[in-house]
Amino acid sequence: MEASGLLFLVYIEVIILLSCFNLHGLATGNETDQQSLLQFKAKITDQLKVMESWNSSIHFCQWPGVTCSHKHHRVTKLELESLKLSGSLSPYIGNLSFLKELKLADNSFYNQIPQEIGRLRRLETIQLTNNSISGEIPSNLSACSKLTIFRMRGNLLTGEIPAFLGHLSNLKVF
Ligand SMILES: *[C@@H]1O[C@H](CO)[C@@H](O)[C@H](O)[C@H]1NC(C)=O
Ligand SMILES: *[C@@H]1O[C@H](CO)[C@@H](O)[C@H](O)[C@H]1NC(C)=O
Ligand SMILES: *[C@@H]1O[C@H](CO)[C@@H](O)[C@H](O)[C@H]1NC(C)=O
Ligand SMILES: *[C@@H]1O[C@H](CO)[C@@H](O)[C@H](O)[C@H]1NC(C)=O
Ligand SMILES: *[C@@H]1O[C@H](CO)[C@@H](O)[C@H](O)[C@H]1NC(C)=O
């Protein structure tokens, strides 16, 4: 009886510990995601004002172009295609650590893809066709081992196609 009571207490304690950990993870994670999205927005000129509602009046998971995971409310997709957006890609996108899809085709993004992109270990799709991205393909992209689709046609990239792309075993579309 006593032993099972103790076991029960341990069980409850584990649950409490786990939920504290979870809440903590959620709180730090969601604030980082919101901050990263606002930093991303800060570098963009948005003549159609599609990102006007990217403000704290609604949760960032409901901002146009943003998709979150249901469970943890972390950003998994950023889809802002053909919206006349102009600007550079903020290095802060490297902090959207749950991001799987980055789709920004048919806009006027310029400058280089930031090296911070390599921090996105879950990234599967990069769709940047028809922008004005310049410079080389960042070497840190080699860390995105889940990368499956990488569309960059219609940009101003220079340099060679890096050899590491051949080692990204999931890569199907380049
Ligand atoms: C982050 O998560 C905490 C805890 O669940 C919540 O209180 C807070 O409102 C969330 N903040 C944002 C910006 O989603
Ligand atoms: C914030 O977003 C709401 C829509 O969610 C919009 O009506 C409002 O104008 C925005 N506020 C600012 C200051 O842009
Ligand atoms: C996010 O990214 C920026 C720029 O890459 C960096 O300075 C910052 O420390 C990162 N972390 C958080 C939690 O915002
Ligand atoms: C490329 O993007 C521009 C907007 O920046 C758009 O007007 C044009 O139709 C796009 N071209 C193609 C081939 O998708
Ligand atoms: C690029 O990758 C290297 C090696 O993993 C790392 O040390 C560096 O911090 C990364 N740079 C950025 C900007 O994330």
JSON list of C-alpha atoms and ligand atoms in Angstrom, two decimals:
[
{"chain": "A", "resi": 1, "resn": "MET", "atom": "CA", "xyz": [0.00, 0.00, 0.00]},
{"chain": "A", "resi": 2, "resn": "GLU", "atom": "CA", "xyz": [2.73, 2.41, 1.09]},
{"chain": "A", "resi": 3, "resn": "ALA", "atom": "CA", "xyz": [4.91, 1.48, -1.85]},
{"chain": "A", "resi": 4, "resn": "SER", "atom": "CA", "xyz": [2.15, 2.09, -4.36]},
{"chain": "A", "resi": 5, "resn": "GLY", "atom": "CA", "xyz": [1.34, 5.41, -2.64]},
{"chain": "A", "resi": 6, "resn": "LEU", "atom": "CA", "xyz": [4.95, 6.46, -3.07]},
{"chain": "A", "resi": 7, "resn": "LEU", "atom": "CA", "xyz": [4.92, 5.35, -6.66]},
{"chain": "A", "resi": 8, "resn": "PHE", "atom": "CA", "xyz": [1.81, 7.46, -7.20]},
{"chain": "A", "resi": 9, "resn": "LEU", "atom": "CA", "xyz": [3.57, 10.52, -5.73]},
{"chain": "A", "resi": 10, "resn": "VAL", "atom": "CA", "xyz": [6.59, 9.98, -7.95]},
{"chain": "A", "resi": 11, "resn": "TYR", "atom": "CA", "xyz": [4.25, 9.62, -10.90]},
{"chain": "A", "resi": 12, "resn": "ILE", "atom": "CA", "xyz": [2.49, 12.93, -10.08]},
{"chain": "A", "resi": 13, "resn": "GLU", "atom": "CA", "xyz": [5.83, 14.63, -9.61]},
{"chain": "A", "resi": 14, "resn": "VAL", "atom": "CA", "xyz": [7.05, 13.47, -13.00]},
{"chain": "A", "resi": 15, "resn": "ILE", "atom": "CA", "xyz": [3.87, 14.81, -14.60]},
{"chain": "A", "resi": 16, "resn": "ILE", "atom": "CA", "xyz": [4.29, 18.18, -12.88]},
{"chain": "A", "resi": 17, "resn": "LEU", "atom": "CA", "xyz": [7.94, 18.37, -13.91]},
{"chain": "A", "resi": 18, "resn": "LEU", "atom": "CA", "xyz": [7.10, 17.47, -17.48]},
{"chain": "A", "resi": 19, "resn": "SER", "atom": "CA", "xyz": [4.34, 20.05, -17.75]},
{"chain": "A", "resi": 20, "resn": "CYS", "atom": "CA", "xyz": [6.56, 22.78, -16.28]},
{"chain": "A", "resi": 21, "resn": "PHE", "atom": "CA", "xyz": [9.20, 21.91, -18.82]},
{"chain": "A", "resi": 22, "resn": "ASN", "atom": "CA", "xyz": [6.59, 21.97, -21.57]},
{"chain": "A", "resi": 23, "resn": "LEU", "atom": "CA", "xyz": [5.14, 25.34, -20.56]},
{"chain": "A", "resi": 24, "resn": "HIS", "atom": "CA", "xyz": [8.61, 26.78, -20.31]},
{"chain": "A", "resi": 25, "resn": "GLY", "atom": "CA", "xyz": [9.49, 25.43, -23.75]},
{"chain": "A", "resi": 26, "resn": "LEU", "atom": "CA", "xyz": [6.30, 26.86, -25.19]},
{"chain": "A", "resi": 27, "resn": "ALA", "atom": "CA", "xyz": [6.75, 30.28, -23.61]},
{"chain": "A", "resi": 28, "resn": "THR", "atom": "CA", "xyz": [10.33, 30.73, -24.78]},
{"chain": "A", "resi": 29, "resn": "GLY", "atom": "CA", "xyz": [9.64, 29.17, -28.16]},
{"chain": "A", "resi": 30, "resn": "ASN", "atom": "CA", "xyz": [6.56, 31.16, -29.10]},
{"chain": "A", "resi": 31, "resn": "GLU", "atom": "CA", "xyz": [8.13, 34.47, -28.11]},
{"chain": "A", "resi": 32, "resn": "THR", "atom": "CA", "xyz": [11.18, 33.72, -30.18]},
{"chain": "A", "resi": 33, "resn": "ASP", "atom": "CA", "xyz": [8.96, 32.88, -33.15]},
{"chain": "A", "resi": 34, "resn": "GLN", "atom": "CA", "xyz": [6.97, 36.10, -32.78]},
{"chain": "A", "resi": 35, "resn": "GLN", "atom": "CA", "xyz": [10.15, 38.14, -32.44]},
{"chain": "A", "resi": 36, "resn": "SER", "atom": "CA", "xyz": [11.69, 36.44, -35.50]},
{"chain": "A", "resi": 37, "resn": "LEU", "atom": "CA", "xyz": [8.60, 37.12, -37.61]},
{"chain": "A", "resi": 38, "resn": "LEU", "atom": "CA", "xyz": [8.57, 40.78, -36.60]},
{"chain": "A", "resi": 39, "resn": "GLN", "atom": "CA", "xyz": [12.27, 41.09, -37.45]},
{"chain": "A", "resi": 40, "resn": "PHE", "atom": "CA", "xyz": [11.57, 39.40, -40.80]},
{"chain": "A", "resi": 41, "resn": "LYS", "atom": "CA", "xyz": [8.76, 41.91, -41.45]},
{"chain": "A", "resi": 42, "resn": "ALA", "atom": "CA", "xyz": [10.97, 44.85, -40.43]},
{"chain": "A", "resi": 43, "resn": "LYS", "atom": "CA", "xyz": [13.22, 44.31, -43.46]},
{"chain": "A", "resi": 44, "resn": "ILE", "atom": "CA", "xyz": [10.34, 44.25, -45.94]},
{"chain": "A", "resi": 45, "resn": "THR", "atom": "CA", "xyz": [8.53, 46.95, -47.88]},
{"chain": "A", "resi": 46, "resn": "ASP", "atom": "CA", "xyz": [4.99, 45.72, -48.21]},
{"chain": "A", "resi": 47, "resn": "GLN", "atom": "CA", "xyz": [3.10, 47.91, -50.69]},
{"chain": "A", "resi": 48, "resn": "LEU", "atom": "CA", "xyz": [-0.03, 45.71, -50.64]},
{"chain": "A", "resi": 49, "resn": "LYS", "atom": "CA", "xyz": [-0.06, 45.92, -46.84]},
{"chain": "A", "resi": 50, "resn": "VAL", "atom": "CA", "xyz": [-0.60, 42.17, -46.50]},
{"chain": "A", "resi": 51, "resn": "MET", "atom": "CA", "xyz": [1.59, 42.16, -43.40]},
{"chain": "A", "resi": 52, "resn": "GLU", "atom": "CA", "xyz": [-0.24, 45.04, -41.73]},
{"chain": "A", "resi": 53, "resn": "SER", "atom": "CA", "xyz": [-2.08, 42.57, -39.52]},
{"chain": "A", "resi": 54, "resn": "TRP", "atom": "CA", "xyz": [1.24, 41.14, -38.36]},
{"chain": "A", "resi": 55, "resn": "ASN", "atom": "CA", "xyz": [0.82, 42.85, -35.01]},
{"chain": "A", "resi": 56, "resn": "SER", "atom": "CA", "xyz": [0.02, 41.82, -31.46]},
{"chain": "A", "resi": 57, "resn": "SER", "atom": "CA", "xyz": [-3.73, 42.32, -31.91]},
{"chain": "A", "resi": 58, "resn": "ILE", "atom": "CA", "xyz": [-3.87, 38.71, -33.10]},
{"chain": "A", "resi": 59, "resn": "HIS", "atom": "CA", "xyz": [-1.69, 35.69, -32.33]},
{"chain": "A", "resi": 60, "resn": "PHE", "atom": "CA", "xyz": [1.14, 35.25, -34.84]},
{"chain": "A", "resi": 61, "resn": "CYS", "atom": "CA", "xyz": [-0.20, 31.82, -35.78]},
{"chain": "A", "resi": 62, "resn": "GLN", "atom": "CA", "xyz": [-3.09, 33.71, -37.41]},
{"chain": "A", "resi": 63, "resn": "TRP", "atom": "CA", "xyz": [-1.00, 36.19, -39.30]},
{"chain": "A", "resi": 64, "resn": "PRO", "atom": "CA", "xyz": [-1.46, 35.92, -43.09]},
{"chain": "A", "resi": 65, "resn": "GLY", "atom": "CA", "xyz": [1.13, 33.59, -44.60]},
{"chain": "A", "resi": 66, "resn": "VAL", "atom": "CA", "xyz": [2.03, 31.95, -41.28]},
{"chain": "A", "resi": 67, "resn": "THR", "atom": "CA", "xyz": [1.16, 28.35, -40.42]},
{"chain": "A", "resi": 68, "resn": "CYS", "atom": "CA", "xyz": [1.88, 26.88, -36.99]},
{"chain": "A", "resi": 69, "resn": "SER", "atom": "CA", "xyz": [1.98, 23.37, -35.59]},
{"chain": "A", "resi": 70, "resn": "HIS", "atom": "CA", "xyz": [-1.27, 22.61, -33.78]},
{"chain": "A", "resi": 71, "resn": "LYS", "atom": "CA", "xyz": [0.34, 21.22, -30.68]},
{"chain": "A", "resi": 72, "resn": "HIS", "atom": "CA", "xyz": [3.11, 23.66, -29.81]},
{"chain": "A", "resi": 73, "resn": "HIS", "atom": "CA", "xyz": [2.09, 26.73, -31.79]},
{"chain": "A", "resi": 74, "resn": "ARG", "atom": "CA", "xyz": [5.44, 26.98, -33.48]},
{"chain": "A", "resi": 75, "resn": "VAL", "atom": "CA", "xyz": [5.83, 28.36, -36.99]},
{"chain": "A", "resi": 76, "resn": "THR", "atom": "CA", "xyz": [6.14, 25.54, -39.54]},
{"chain": "A", "resi": 77, "resn": "LYS", "atom": "CA", "xyz": [5.39, 27.38, -42.79]},
{"chain": "A", "resi": 78, "resn": "LEU", "atom": "CA", "xyz": [5.99, 30.87, -44.10]},
{"chain": "A", "resi": 79, "resn": "GLU", "atom": "CA", "xyz": [4.14, 31.31, -47.39]},
{"chain": "A", "resi": 80, "resn": "LEU", "atom": "CA", "xyz": [4.11, 34.78, -48.89]},
{"chain": "A", "resi": 81, "resn": "GLU", "atom": "CA", "xyz": [4.20, 34.36, -52.65]},
{"chain": "A", "resi": 82, "resn": "SER", "atom": "CA", "xyz": [3.43, 36.94, -55.39]},
{"chain": "A", "resi": 83, "resn": "LEU", "atom": "CA", "xyz": [2.72, 39.74, -52.91]},
{"chain": "A", "resi": 84, "resn": "LYS", "atom": "CA", "xyz": [5.05, 42.47, -54.23]},
{"chain": "A", "resi": 85, "resn": "LEU", "atom": "CA", "xyz": [7.21, 42.19, -51.13]},
{"chain": "A", "resi": 86, "resn": "SER", "atom": "CA", "xyz": [10.57, 43.86, -51.39]},
{"chain": "A", "resi": 87, "resn": "GLY", "atom": "CA", "xyz": [13.48, 43.59, -48.99]},
{"chain": "A", "resi": 88, "resn": "SER", "atom": "CA", "xyz": [16.26, 41.42, -47.70]},
{"chain": "A", "resi": 89, "resn": "LEU", "atom": "CA", "xyz": [15.90, 38.15, -45.81]},
{"chain": "A", "resi": 90, "resn": "SER", "atom": "CA", "xyz": [16.44, 38.80, -42.12]},
{"chain": "A", "resi": 91, "resn": "PRO", "atom": "CA", "xyz": [18.95, 36.52, -40.39]},
{"chain": "A", "resi": 92, "resn": "TYR", "atom": "CA", "xyz": [16.27, 36.13, -37.72]},
{"chain": "A", "resi": 93, "resn": "ILE", "atom": "CA", "xyz": [14.50, 33.57, -39.91]},
{"chain": "A", "resi": 94, "resn": "GLY", "atom": "CA", "xyz": [17.21, 31.23, -38.62]},
{"chain": "A", "resi": 95, "resn": "ASN", "atom": "CA", "xyz": [15.43, 31.36, -35.24]},
{"chain": "A", "resi": 96, "resn": "LEU", "atom": "CA", "xyz": [12.19, 29.88, -36.55]},
{"chain": "A", "resi": 97, "resn": "SER", "atom": "CA", "xyz": [13.47, 26.52, -35.47]},
{"chain": "A", "resi": 98, "resn": "PHE", "atom": "CA", "xyz": [10.36, 24.53, -36.42]},
{"chain": "A", "resi": 99, "resn": "LEU", "atom": "CA", "xyz": [10.17, 25.93, -39.95]},
{"chain": "A", "resi": 100, "resn": "LYS", "atom": "CA", "xyz": [9.64, 23.33, -42.68]},
{"chain": "A", "resi": 101, "resn": "GLU", "atom": "CA", "xyz": [8.60, 25.47, -45.64]},
{"chain": "A", "resi": 102, "resn": "LEU", "atom": "CA", "xyz": [9.85, 28.86, -46.73]},
{"chain": "A", "resi": 103, "resn": "LYS", "atom": "CA", "xyz": [7.90, 29.98, -49.80]},
{"chain": "A", "resi": 104, "resn": "LEU", "atom": "CA", "xyz": [8.53, 33.51, -51.00]},
{"chain": "A", "resi": 105, "resn": "ALA", "atom": "CA", "xyz": [8.47, 33.14, -54.80]},
{"chain": "A", "resi": 106, "resn": "ASP", "atom": "CA", "xyz": [7.54, 35.98, -57.18]},
{"chain": "A", "resi": 107, "resn": "ASN", "atom": "CA", "xyz": [8.51, 38.90, -54.99]},
{"chain": "A", "resi": 108, "resn": "SER", "atom": "CA", "xyz": [11.47, 41.26, -54.93]},
{"chain": "A", "resi": 109, "resn": "PHE", "atom": "CA", "xyz": [13.66, 39.86, -52.19]},
{"chain": "A", "resi": 110, "resn": "TYR", "atom": "CA", "xyz": [17.26, 40.91, -52.67]},
{"chain": "A", "resi": 111, "resn": "ASN", "atom": "CA", "xyz": [20.69, 40.46, -51.08]},
{"chain": "A", "resi": 112, "resn": "GLN", "atom": "CA", "xyz": [21.99, 37.11, -49.95]},
{"chain": "A", "resi": 113, "resn": "ILE", "atom": "CA", "xyz": [20.32, 34.17, -48.29]},
{"chain": "A", "resi": 114, "resn": "PRO", "atom": "CA", "xyz": [21.62, 34.55, -44.71]},
{"chain": "A", "resi": 115, "resn": "GLN", "atom": "CA", "xyz": [23.96, 31.85, -43.36]},
{"chain": "A", "resi": 116, "resn": "GLU", "atom": "CA", "xyz": [21.56, 31.53, -40.41]},
{"chain": "A", "resi": 117, "resn": "ILE", "atom": "CA", "xyz": [19.33, 29.45, -42.71]},
{"chain": "A", "resi": 118, "resn": "GLY", "atom": "CA", "xyz": [21.59, 26.55, -41.71]},
{"chain": "A", "resi": 119, "resn": "ARG", "atom": "CA", "xyz": [20.07, 26.62, -38.22]},
{"chain": "A", "resi": 120, "resn": "LEU", "atom": "CA", "xyz": [16.74, 25.40, -39.62]},
{"chain": "A", "resi": 121, "resn": "ARG", "atom": "CA", "xyz": [17.26, 21.68, -39.16]},
{"chain": "A", "resi": 122, "resn": "ARG", "atom": "CA", "xyz": [13.66, 20.83, -40.05]},
{"chain": "A", "resi": 123, "resn": "LEU", "atom": "CA", "xyz": [13.61, 22.81, -43.28]},
{"chain": "A", "resi": 124, "resn": "GLU", "atom": "CA", "xyz": [12.30, 20.79, -46.24]},
{"chain": "A", "resi": 125, "resn": "THR", "atom": "CA", "xyz": [11.31, 23.39, -48.83]},
{"chain": "A", "resi": 126, "resn": "ILE", "atom": "CA", "xyz": [12.90, 26.65, -49.96]},
{"chain": "A", "resi": 127, "resn": "GLN", "atom": "CA", "xyz": [10.93, 28.31, -52.73]},
{"chain": "A", "resi": 128, "resn": "LEU", "atom": "CA", "xyz": [12.49, 31.62, -53.79]},
{"chain": "A", "resi": 129, "resn": "THR", "atom": "CA", "xyz": [11.93, 31.52, -57.55]},
{"chain": "A", "resi": 130, "resn": "ASN", "atom": "CA", "xyz": [11.70, 34.89, -59.30]},
{"chain": "A", "resi": 131, "resn": "ASN", "atom": "CA", "xyz": [13.24, 37.31, -56.83]},
{"chain": "A", "resi": 132, "resn": "SER", "atom": "CA", "xyz": [16.51, 39.26, -56.90]},
{"chain": "A", "resi": 133, "resn": "ILE", "atom": "CA", "xyz": [18.55, 37.19, -54.49]},
{"chain": "A", "resi": 134, "resn": "SER", "atom": "CA", "xyz": [22.26, 37.68, -55.14]},
{"chain": "A", "resi": 135, "resn": "GLY", "atom": "CA", "xyz": [25.51, 36.24, -53.89]},
{"chain": "A", "resi": 136, "resn": "GLU", "atom": "CA", "xyz": [26.36, 32.61, -53.39]},
{"chain": "A", "resi": 137, "resn": "ILE", "atom": "CA", "xyz": [24.33, 29.76, -52.03]},
{"chain": "A", "resi": 138, "resn": "PRO", "atom": "CA", "xyz": [25.23, 29.87, -48.31]},
{"chain": "A", "resi": 139, "resn": "SER", "atom": "CA", "xyz": [27.57, 27.10, -47.25]},
{"chain": "A", "resi": 140, "resn": "ASN", "atom": "CA", "xyz": [25.62, 26.58, -44.01]},
{"chain": "A", "resi": 141, "resn": "LEU", "atom": "CA", "xyz": [22.71, 25.29, -46.04]},
{"chain": "A", "resi": 142, "resn": "SER", "atom": "CA", "xyz": [24.61, 22.01, -45.92]},
{"chain": "A", "resi": 143, "resn": "ALA", "atom": "CA", "xyz": [23.28, 21.59, -42.36]},
{"chain": "A", "resi": 144, "resn": "CYS", "atom": "CA", "xyz": [19.68, 21.46, -43.61]},
{"chain": "A", "resi": 145, "resn": "SER", "atom": "CA", "xyz": [19.76, 17.72, -44.07]},
{"chain": "A", "resi": 146, "resn": "LYS", "atom": "CA", "xyz": [16.01, 17.42, -44.61]},
{"chain": "A", "resi": 147, "resn": "LEU", "atom": "CA", "xyz": [16.01, 19.80, -47.56]},
{"chain": "A", "resi": 148, "resn": "THR", "atom": "CA", "xyz": [13.93, 18.25, -50.33]},
{"chain": "A", "resi": 149, "resn": "ILE", "atom": "CA", "xyz": [12.93, 21.13, -52.59]},
{"chain": "A", "resi": 150, "resn": "PHE", "atom": "CA", "xyz": [15.21, 24.08, -53.33]},
{"chain": "A", "resi": 151, "resn": "ARG", "atom": "CA", "xyz": [13.85, 26.37, -56.05]},
{"chain": "A", "resi": 152, "resn": "MET", "atom": "CA", "xyz": [15.96, 29.40, -56.91]},
{"chain": "A", "resi": 153, "resn": "ARG", "atom": "CA", "xyz": [15.39, 29.98, -60.63]},
{"chain": "A", "resi": 154, "resn": "GLY", "atom": "CA", "xyz": [15.06, 33.64, -61.68]},
{"chain": "A", "resi": 155, "resn": "ASN", "atom": "CA", "xyz": [17.49, 35.19, -59.21]},
{"chain": "A", "resi": 156, "resn": "LEU", "atom": "CA", "xyz": [20.95, 36.76, -59.42]},
{"chain": "A", "resi": 157, "resn": "LEU", "atom": "CA", "xyz": [23.00, 34.05, -57.76]},
{"chain": "A", "resi": 158, "resn": "THR", "atom": "CA", "xyz": [26.71, 33.95, -58.44]},
{"chain": "A", "resi": 159, "resn": "GLY", "atom": "CA", "xyz": [29.39, 31.36, -57.86]},
{"chain": "A", "resi": 160, "resn": "GLU", "atom": "CA", "xyz": [29.29, 27.64, -58.38]},
{"chain": "A", "resi": 161, "resn": "ILE", "atom": "CA", "xyz": [26.67, 25.15, -57.35]},
{"chain": "A", "resi": 162, "resn": "PRO", "atom": "CA", "xyz": [28.26, 23.95, -54.12]},
{"chain": "A", "resi": 163, "resn": "ALA", "atom": "CA", "xyz": [29.30, 20.32, -53.91]},
{"chain": "A", "resi": 164, "resn": "PHE", "atom": "CA", "xyz": [27.55, 19.83, -50.55]},
{"chain": "A", "resi": 165, "resn": "LEU", "atom": "CA", "xyz": [24.18, 19.95, -52.31]},
{"chain": "A", "resi": 166, "resn": "GLY", "atom": "CA", "xyz": [25.08, 16.53, -53.69]},
{"chain": "A", "resi": 167, "resn": "HIS", "atom": "CA", "xyz": [25.33, 15.23, -50.14]},
{"chain": "A", "resi": 168, "resn": "LEU", "atom": "CA", "xyz": [21.84, 16.35, -49.13]},
{"chain": "A", "resi": 169, "resn": "SER", "atom": "CA", "xyz": [20.32, 12.95, -49.59]},
{"chain": "A", "resi": 170, "resn": "ASN", "atom": "CA", "xyz": [16.69, 14.10, -49.52]},
{"chain": "A", "resi": 171, "resn": "LEU", "atom": "CA", "xyz": [17.12, 16.75, -52.18]},
{"chain": "A", "resi": 172, "resn": "LYS", "atom": "CA", "xyz": [14.80, 16.01, -55.11]},
{"chain": "A", "resi": 173, "resn": "VAL", "atom": "CA", "xyz": [14.17, 19.34, -56.81]},
{"chain": "A", "resi": 174, "resn": "PHE", "atom": "CA", "xyz": [16.92, 21.83, -57.47]},
{"chain": "B", "resi": 1, "resn": "LIG", "atom": "C1", "xyz": [3.42, 32.01, -25.13]},
{"chain": "B", "resi": 1, "resn": "LIG", "atom": "O1", "xyz": [3.02, 30.95, -24.31]},
{"chain": "B", "resi": 1, "resn": "LIG", "atom": "C2", "xyz": [2.61, 31.35, -23.01]},
{"chain": "B", "resi": 1, "resn": "LIG", "atom": "C3", "xyz": [2.35, 30.12, -22.19]},
{"chain": "B", "resi": 1, "resn": "LIG", "atom": "O2", "xyz": [1.53, 29.21, -22.84]},
{"chain": "B", "resi": 1, "resn": "LIG", "atom": "C4", "xyz": [1.37, 32.23, -23.17]},
{"chain": "B", "resi": 1, "resn": "LIG", "atom": "O3", "xyz": [0.96, 32.67, -21.89]},
{"chain": "B", "resi": 1, "resn": "LIG", "atom": "C5", "xyz": [1.73, 33.44, -24.03]},
{"chain": "B", "resi": 1, "resn": "LIG", "atom": "O4", "xyz": [0.56, 34.21, -24.25]},
{"chain": "B", "resi": 1, "resn": "LIG", "atom": "C6", "xyz": [2.29, 32.98, -25.37]},
{"chain": "B", "resi": 1, "resn": "LIG", "atom": "N1", "xyz": [2.77, 34.13, -26.11]},
{"chain": "B", "resi": 1, "resn": "LIG", "atom": "C7", "xyz": [2.59, 34.25, -27.42]},
{"chain": "B", "resi": 1, "resn": "LIG", "atom": "C8", "xyz": [3.14, 35.49, -28.01]},
{"chain": "B", "resi": 1, "resn": "LIG", "atom": "O5", "xyz": [2.05, 33.38, -28.11]},
{"chain": "B", "resi": 2, "resn": "LIG", "atom": "C1", "xyz": [-3.22, 45.20, -36.48]},
{"chain": "B", "resi": 2, "resn": "LIG", "atom": "O1", "xyz": [-3.91, 44.16, -37.14]},
{"chain": "B", "resi": 2, "resn": "LIG", "atom": "C2", "xyz": [-5.30, 44.38, -37.27]},
{"chain": "B", "resi": 2, "resn": "LIG", "atom": "C3", "xyz": [-5.89, 43.14, -37.95]},
{"chain": "B", "resi": 2, "resn": "LIG", "atom": "O2", "xyz": [-5.64, 42.02, -37.22]},
{"chain": "B", "resi": 2, "resn": "LIG", "atom": "C4", "xyz": [-5.56, 45.62, -38.08]},
{"chain": "B", "resi": 2, "resn": "LIG", "atom": "O3", "xyz": [-6.96, 45.85, -38.17]},
{"chain": "B", "resi": 2, "resn": "LIG", "atom": "C5", "xyz": [-4.88, 46.81, -37.45]},
{"chain": "B", "resi": 2, "resn": "LIG", "atom": "O4", "xyz": [-5.00, 47.93, -38.30]},
{"chain": "B", "resi": 2, "resn": "LIG", "atom": "C6", "xyz": [-3.40, 46.53, -37.22]},
{"chain": "B", "resi": 2, "resn": "LIG", "atom": "N1", "xyz": [-2.78, 47.60, -36.46]},
{"chain": "B", "resi": 2, "resn": "LIG", "atom": "C7", "xyz": [-1.80, 48.34, -36.96]},
{"chain": "B", "resi": 2, "resn": "LIG", "atom": "C8", "xyz": [-1.26, 49.36, -36.03]},
{"chain": "B", "resi": 2, "resn": "LIG", "atom": "O5", "xyz": [-1.33, 48.21, -38.09]},
{"chain": "B", "resi": 3, "resn": "LIG", "atom": "C1", "xyz": [17.91, 35.21, -33.22]},
{"chain": "B", "resi": 3, "resn": "LIG", "atom": "O1", "xyz": [18.68, 35.63, -34.33]},
{"chain": "B", "resi": 3, "resn": "LIG", "atom": "C2", "xyz": [19.42, 36.79, -34.16]},
{"chain": "B", "resi": 3, "resn": "LIG", "atom": "C3", "xyz": [20.14, 37.10, -35.47]},
{"chain": "B", "resi": 3, "resn": "LIG", "atom": "O2", "xyz": [20.58, 35.97, -36.13]},
{"chain": "B", "resi": 3, "resn": "LIG", "atom": "C4", "xyz": [20.34, 36.69, -32.95]},
{"chain": "B", "resi": 3, "resn": "LIG", "atom": "O3", "xyz": [21.04, 37.88, -32.75]},
{"chain": "B", "resi": 3, "resn": "LIG", "atom": "C5", "xyz": [19.53, 36.32, -31.72]},
{"chain": "B", "resi": 3, "resn": "LIG", "atom": "O4", "xyz": [20.35, 36.19, -30.61]},
{"chain": "B", "resi": 3, "resn": "LIG", "atom": "C6", "xyz": [18.76, 35.05, -31.97]},
{"chain": "B", "resi": 3, "resn": "LIG", "atom": "N1", "xyz": [18.04, 34.51, -30.81]},
{"chain": "B", "resi": 3, "resn": "LIG", "atom": "C7", "xyz": [16.86, 34.92, -30.31]},
{"chain": "B", "resi": 3, "resn": "LIG", "atom": "C8", "xyz": [16.36, 34.15, -29.14]},
{"chain": "B", "resi": 3, "resn": "LIG", "atom": "O5", "xyz": [16.22, 35.84, -30.78]},
{"chain": "B", "resi": 4, "resn": "LIG", "atom": "C1", "xyz": [8.04, 37.41, -61.28]},
{"chain": "B", "resi": 4, "resn": "LIG", "atom": "O1", "xyz": [7.64, 38.28, -60.22]},
{"chain": "B", "resi": 4, "resn": "LIG", "atom": "C2", "xyz": [7.08, 39.50, -60.65]},
{"chain": "B", "resi": 4, "resn": "LIG", "atom": "C3", "xyz": [6.81, 40.31, -59.39]},
{"chain": "B", "resi": 4, "resn": "LIG", "atom": "O2", "xyz": [7.99, 40.61, -58.73]},
{"chain": "B", "resi": 4, "resn": "LIG", "atom": "C4", "xyz": [5.81, 39.23, -61.45]},
{"chain": "B", "resi": 4, "resn": "LIG", "atom": "O3", "xyz": [5.31, 40.43, -61.94]},
{"chain": "B", "resi": 4, "resn": "LIG", "atom": "C5", "xyz": [6.14, 38.29, -62.62]},
{"chain": "B", "resi": 4, "resn": "LIG", "atom": "O4", "xyz": [4.96, 37.93, -63.29]},
{"chain": "B", "resi": 4, "resn": "LIG", "atom": "C6", "xyz": [6.85, 37.03, -62.14]},
{"chain": "B", "resi": 4, "resn": "LIG", "atom": "N1", "xyz": [7.29, 36.25, -63.26]},
{"chain": "B", "resi": 4, "resn": "LIG", "atom": "C7", "xyz": [7.07, 34.95, -63.37]},
{"chain": "B", "resi": 4, "resn": "LIG", "atom": "C8", "xyz": [7.65, 34.31, -64.59]},
{"chain": "B", "resi": 4, "resn": "LIG", "atom": "O5", "xyz": [6.48, 34.31, -62.53]},
{"chain": "B", "resi": 5, "resn": "LIG", "atom": "C1", "xyz": [27.48, 28.46, -39.96]},
{"chain": "B", "resi": 5, "resn": "LIG", "atom": "O1", "xyz": [27.92, 27.15, -39.62]},
{"chain": "B", "resi": 5, "resn": "LIG", "atom": "C2", "xyz": [29.05, 27.13, -38.78]},
{"chain": "B", "resi": 5, "resn": "LIG", "atom": "C3", "xyz": [29.49, 25.69, -38.64]},
{"chain": "B", "resi": 5, "resn": "LIG", "atom": "O2", "xyz": [28.44, 24.88, -38.20]},
{"chain": "B", "resi": 5, "resn": "LIG", "atom": "C4", "xyz": [28.70, 27.77, -37.44]},
{"chain": "B", "resi": 5, "resn": "LIG", "atom": "O3", "xyz": [29.80, 27.79, -36.59]},
{"chain": "B", "resi": 5, "resn": "LIG", "atom": "C5", "xyz": [28.22, 29.19, -37.68]},
{"chain": "B", "resi": 5, "resn": "LIG", "atom": "O4", "xyz": [27.78, 29.75, -36.45]},
{"chain": "B", "resi": 5, "resn": "LIG", "atom": "C6", "xyz": [27.08, 29.21, -38.69]},
{"chain": "B", "resi": 5, "resn": "LIG", "atom": "N1", "xyz": [26.75, 30.59, -39.00]},
{"chain": "B", "resi": 5, "resn": "LIG", "atom": "C7", "xyz": [25.57, 31.12, -38.75]},
{"chain": "B", "resi": 5, "resn": "LIG", "atom": "C8", "xyz": [25.47, 32.56, -39.10]},
{"chain": "B", "resi": 5, "resn": "LIG", "atom": "O5", "xyz": [24.62, 30.49, -38.28]}
]
